[in-house]
């Protein structure tokens, strides 16, 4: 019996592969390296077992997918594989719809054809936009503001319809803002080019690859004027996936949306201060205009995850910054260093 992890060489997939191995599962990783590399698979194997199966394939390739299901006894699937850059999705909408929806539909079809019923899907708190009520619960209204966001919204709907009609049970995990790295510092986030996201940018400033952080907006209605997010340690997130598979194995049926967040919001300036503490020196920054499309504040109500999955986060913003810095400092140029 094995767990198929699509996008398994990526940031969240690699940490989840380690958590799955630690839970005693056999893991089959699948990735096309469109946003990752073979070195990540080597690093996962070094932390787990040199025998962890890896298949280099595009998830939209049905023959390749059939061969994975035929050659391994897959009983459950975690589906991470997707393009994820909001700005790029506005420039290349068809690439995003093709990859993210094509992958999800192809995978769900292959699962049904091969009799595999348990699926955990990577969704995002981006489906909430700016919620009226914070902390946000799973029953809040959903929508999207970018092609990327629409691919998550539409994938959720596709899976909801598929679960209603077919022998398929799904948990839609709505992640808040994953940061941090495995405590070993040997796997972590390795963005291509200049990072879009706050913590990878801050850490590249800290390591000297970038000159200074631009803080997007200081006139929000928050205690220090900068925007608030719910940052979650990627290892807590990985453990949430194991808990989700266990809930499905325990008989949870249908299609269930679950927030994976900490319930704690941090401003941009609070993150920068925690990063400076972890790094041990000041991180240069300047305040600039708001970034188009950003919301003011969001954090999760994680109660449903605790009730449904028995999961709760255990690492705080200082743990996140310590571990992200440990990865960045050990690998200043990511996996290619
Ligand atoms: P990532 O880019 O590091 O990992 C995704 C992996 O999928 C990459 O290794 C990429 O090569 C692979 N991939 C993409 N398309 C593929 C295809 N057609 N076939 C095979 N492999 C393919 O991203 P991540 O941060 O690990 O995110 C994982 C998932 O979580 C994504 O679905 C993303 O949208 C979602 N998510 C991420 C965040 C975040 O901030 N990181 C937040 C919310 C949701
Ligand atoms: N920020 C800066 N400077 C930067 C980068 C970010 O001030 O250089 C600010 C942003 O304006 C925002 C906060 O830091 O206020 C967090 O920004 P991120 O880009 O790290 O994260 P977002 O909340 O904008 O979005 C991310 C992913 C989305 C995902 C969402 C929820 O990019 O794909 O988290 O998981 F949907």
GROMACS .gro file of N, CA, C and O and ligand atoms in nm, residues 7 9-13 30-36 57-60 80-84 99 103 122-124 148 152 175-176 178, ligand 1:
model
  172
    7UNK      N    1   0.347   1.647  -0.733
    7UNK     CA    2   0.420   1.768  -0.695
    7UNK      C    3   0.508   1.742  -0.575
    7UNK      O    4   0.539   1.833  -0.497
    9UNK      N    5   0.821   1.689  -0.536
    9UNK     CA    6   0.955   1.748  -0.523
    9UNK      C    7   0.947   1.896  -0.486
    9UNK      O    8   1.049   1.961  -0.467
   10UNK      N    9   0.825   1.950  -0.477
   10UNK     CA   10   0.808   2.092  -0.447
   10UNK      C   11   0.821   2.123  -0.299
   10UNK      O   12   0.852   2.035  -0.217
   11UNK      N   13   0.795   2.248  -0.266
   11UNK     CA   14   0.818   2.296  -0.129
   11UNK      C   15   0.733   2.220  -0.027
   11UNK      O   16   0.786   2.158   0.066
   12UNK      N   17   0.602   2.221  -0.043
   12UNK     CA   18   0.518   2.157   0.058
   12UNK      C   19   0.521   2.005   0.041
   12UNK      O   20   0.524   1.929   0.138
   13UNK      N   21   0.527   1.959  -0.086
   13UNK     CA   22   0.531   1.816  -0.113
   13UNK      C   23   0.652   1.749  -0.049
   13UNK      O   24   0.641   1.638   0.007
   30UNK      N   25   0.564   1.198  -0.746
   30UNK     CA   26   0.554   1.225  -0.890
   30UNK      C   27   0.573   1.375  -0.910
   30UNK      O   28   0.513   1.455  -0.839
   31UNK      N   29   0.656   1.412  -1.007
   31UNK     CA   30   0.678   1.554  -1.035
   31UNK      C   31   0.735   1.566  -1.177
   31UNK      O   32   0.804   1.475  -1.223
   32UNK      N   33   0.707   1.679  -1.243
   32UNK     CA   34   0.768   1.701  -1.375
   32UNK      C   35   0.882   1.802  -1.368
   32UNK      O   36   0.935   1.842  -1.470
   33UNK      N   37   0.918   1.845  -1.248
   33UNK     CA   38   1.027   1.942  -1.224
   33UNK      C   39   1.002   2.076  -1.291
   33UNK      O   40   1.096   2.150  -1.320
   34UNK      N   41   0.876   2.110  -1.319
   34UNK     CA   42   0.852   2.242  -1.379
   34UNK      C   43   0.885   2.353  -1.280
   34UNK      O   44   0.914   2.465  -1.319
   35UNK      N   45   0.878   2.324  -1.150
   35UNK     CA   46   0.917   2.424  -1.050
   35UNK      C   47   0.999   2.359  -0.937
   35UNK      O   48   0.989   2.398  -0.822
   36UNK      N   49   1.078   2.258  -0.974
   36UNK     CA   50   1.161   2.189  -0.873
   36UNK      C   51   1.272   2.117  -0.947
   36UNK      O   52   1.290   2.137  -1.067
   57UNK      N   53   0.713   1.269  -1.434
   57UNK     CA   54   0.604   1.267  -1.533
   57UNK      C   55   0.520   1.391  -1.516
   57UNK      O   56   0.515   1.451  -1.408
   58UNK      N   57   0.452   1.428  -1.626
   58UNK     CA   58   0.353   1.535  -1.618
   58UNK      C   59   0.219   1.470  -1.582
   58UNK      O   60   0.179   1.370  -1.643
   59UNK      N   61   0.154   1.529  -1.487
   59UNK     CA   62   0.029   1.471  -1.438
   59UNK      C   63  -0.080   1.467  -1.546
   59UNK      O   64  -0.175   1.391  -1.535
   60UNK      N   65  -0.066   1.549  -1.648
   60UNK     CA   66  -0.166   1.547  -1.755
   60UNK      C   67  -0.142   1.433  -1.854
   60UNK      O   68  -0.221   1.416  -1.946
   80UNK      N   69  -0.052   1.795  -0.483
   80UNK     CA   70   0.008   1.928  -0.471
   80UNK      C   71   0.035   1.992  -0.607
   80UNK      O   72   0.046   2.114  -0.615
   81UNK      N   73   0.054   1.910  -0.712
   81UNK     CA   74   0.110   1.962  -0.838
   81UNK      C   75   0.022   2.072  -0.896
   81UNK      O   76  -0.096   2.051  -0.923
   82UNK      N   77   0.082   2.190  -0.914
   82UNK     CA   78   0.011   2.303  -0.974
   82UNK      C   79   0.112   2.414  -0.998
   82UNK      O   80   0.220   2.414  -0.937
   83UNK      N   81   0.077   2.509  -1.086
   83UNK     CA   82   0.150   2.635  -1.091
   83UNK      C   83   0.088   2.725  -0.984
   83UNK      O   84  -0.033   2.721  -0.962
   84UNK      N   85   0.172   2.811  -0.920
   84UNK     CA   86   0.120   2.881  -0.802
   84UNK      C   87   0.150   3.031  -0.794
   84UNK      O   88   0.124   3.091  -0.690
   99UNK      N   89  -0.278   2.363  -1.683
   99UNK     CA   90  -0.200   2.280  -1.589
   99UNK      C   91  -0.281   2.245  -1.464
   99UNK      O   92  -0.290   2.128  -1.426
  103UNK      N   93  -0.456   1.884  -1.463
  103UNK     CA   94  -0.396   1.788  -1.369
  103UNK      C   95  -0.501   1.731  -1.274
  103UNK      O   96  -0.505   1.611  -1.248
  122UNK      N   97  -0.462   2.035  -0.241
  122UNK     CA   98  -0.402   2.161  -0.197
  122UNK      C   99  -0.485   2.278  -0.244
  122UNK      O  100  -0.476   2.320  -0.359
  123UNK      N  101  -0.565   2.333  -0.154
  123UNK     CA  102  -0.634   2.457  -0.188
  123UNK      C  103  -0.568   2.571  -0.110
  123UNK      O  104  -0.458   2.555  -0.057
  124UNK      N  105  -0.635   2.684  -0.106
  124UNK     CA  106  -0.568   2.803  -0.053
  124UNK      C  107  -0.670   2.896   0.010
  124UNK      O  108  -0.785   2.904  -0.035
  148UNK      N  109  -0.496   3.219  -1.106
  148UNK     CA  110  -0.451   3.117  -1.010
  148UNK      C  111  -0.561   3.089  -0.908
  148UNK      O  112  -0.595   2.973  -0.881
  152UNK      N  113  -0.801   2.732  -0.812
  152UNK     CA  114  -0.828   2.665  -0.683
  152UNK      C  115  -0.979   2.658  -0.659
  152UNK      O  116  -1.032   2.554  -0.617
  175UNK      N  117  -0.479   2.617   0.266
  175UNK     CA  118  -0.360   2.659   0.340
  175UNK      C  119  -0.362   2.810   0.357
  175UNK      O  120  -0.397   2.883   0.265
  176UNK      N  121  -0.312   2.854   0.472
  176UNK     CA  122  -0.284   2.995   0.490
  176UNK      C  123  -0.141   3.018   0.438
  176UNK      O  124  -0.111   2.970   0.329
  178UNK      N  125   0.224   2.927   0.412
  178UNK     CA  126   0.328   2.834   0.458
  178UNK      C  127   0.467   2.898   0.451
  178UNK      O  128   0.504   2.956   0.347
  338LIG     P1  129   0.585   2.414  -0.561
  338LIG     O1  130   0.586   2.485  -0.691
  338LIG     O2  131   0.708   2.416  -0.477
  338LIG     O3  132   0.542   2.261  -0.581
  338LIG     C1  133   0.455   2.220  -0.683
  338LIG     C2  134   0.524   2.107  -0.757
  338LIG     O4  135   0.436   2.057  -0.859
  338LIG     C3  136   0.653   2.150  -0.826
  338LIG     O5  137   0.756   2.063  -0.785
  338LIG     C4  138   0.623   2.135  -0.975
  338LIG     O6  139   0.737   2.096  -1.048
  338LIG     C5  140   0.512   2.030  -0.975
  338LIG     N1  141   0.420   2.035  -1.089
  338LIG     C6  142   0.350   2.143  -1.135
  338LIG     N2  143   0.272   2.106  -1.238
  338LIG     C7  144   0.292   1.972  -1.258
  338LIG     C8  145   0.240   1.877  -1.349
  338LIG     N3  146   0.152   1.911  -1.445
  338LIG     N4  147   0.283   1.749  -1.340
  338LIG     C9  148   0.372   1.712  -1.245
  338LIG     N5  149   0.426   1.798  -1.156
  338LIG    C10  150   0.385   1.927  -1.163
  338LIG     O7  151   0.459   2.470  -0.477
  338LIG     P2  152   0.421   2.450  -0.323
  338LIG     O8  153   0.443   2.578  -0.253
  338LIG     O9  154   0.483   2.326  -0.272
  338LIG    O10  155   0.264   2.435  -0.339
  338LIG    C11  156   0.202   2.306  -0.345
  338LIG    C12  157   0.054   2.325  -0.366
  338LIG    O11  158   0.001   2.405  -0.260
  338LIG    C13  159   0.014   2.395  -0.496
  338LIG    O12  160  -0.103   2.336  -0.545
  338LIG    C14  161  -0.012   2.538  -0.450
  338LIG    O13  162  -0.103   2.602  -0.535
  338LIG    C15  163  -0.072   2.514  -0.313
  338LIG     N6  164  -0.059   2.629  -0.222
  338LIG    C16  165   0.064   2.680  -0.196
  338LIG    C17  166   0.078   2.791  -0.111
  338LIG    C18  167   0.212   2.852  -0.084
  338LIG    O14  168   0.217   2.968  -0.038
  338LIG     N7  169   0.324   2.782  -0.106
  338LIG    C19  170  -0.035   2.847  -0.052
  338LIG    C20  171  -0.161   2.790  -0.079
  338LIG    C21  172  -0.171   2.680  -0.164
   0.00000   0.00000   0.00000
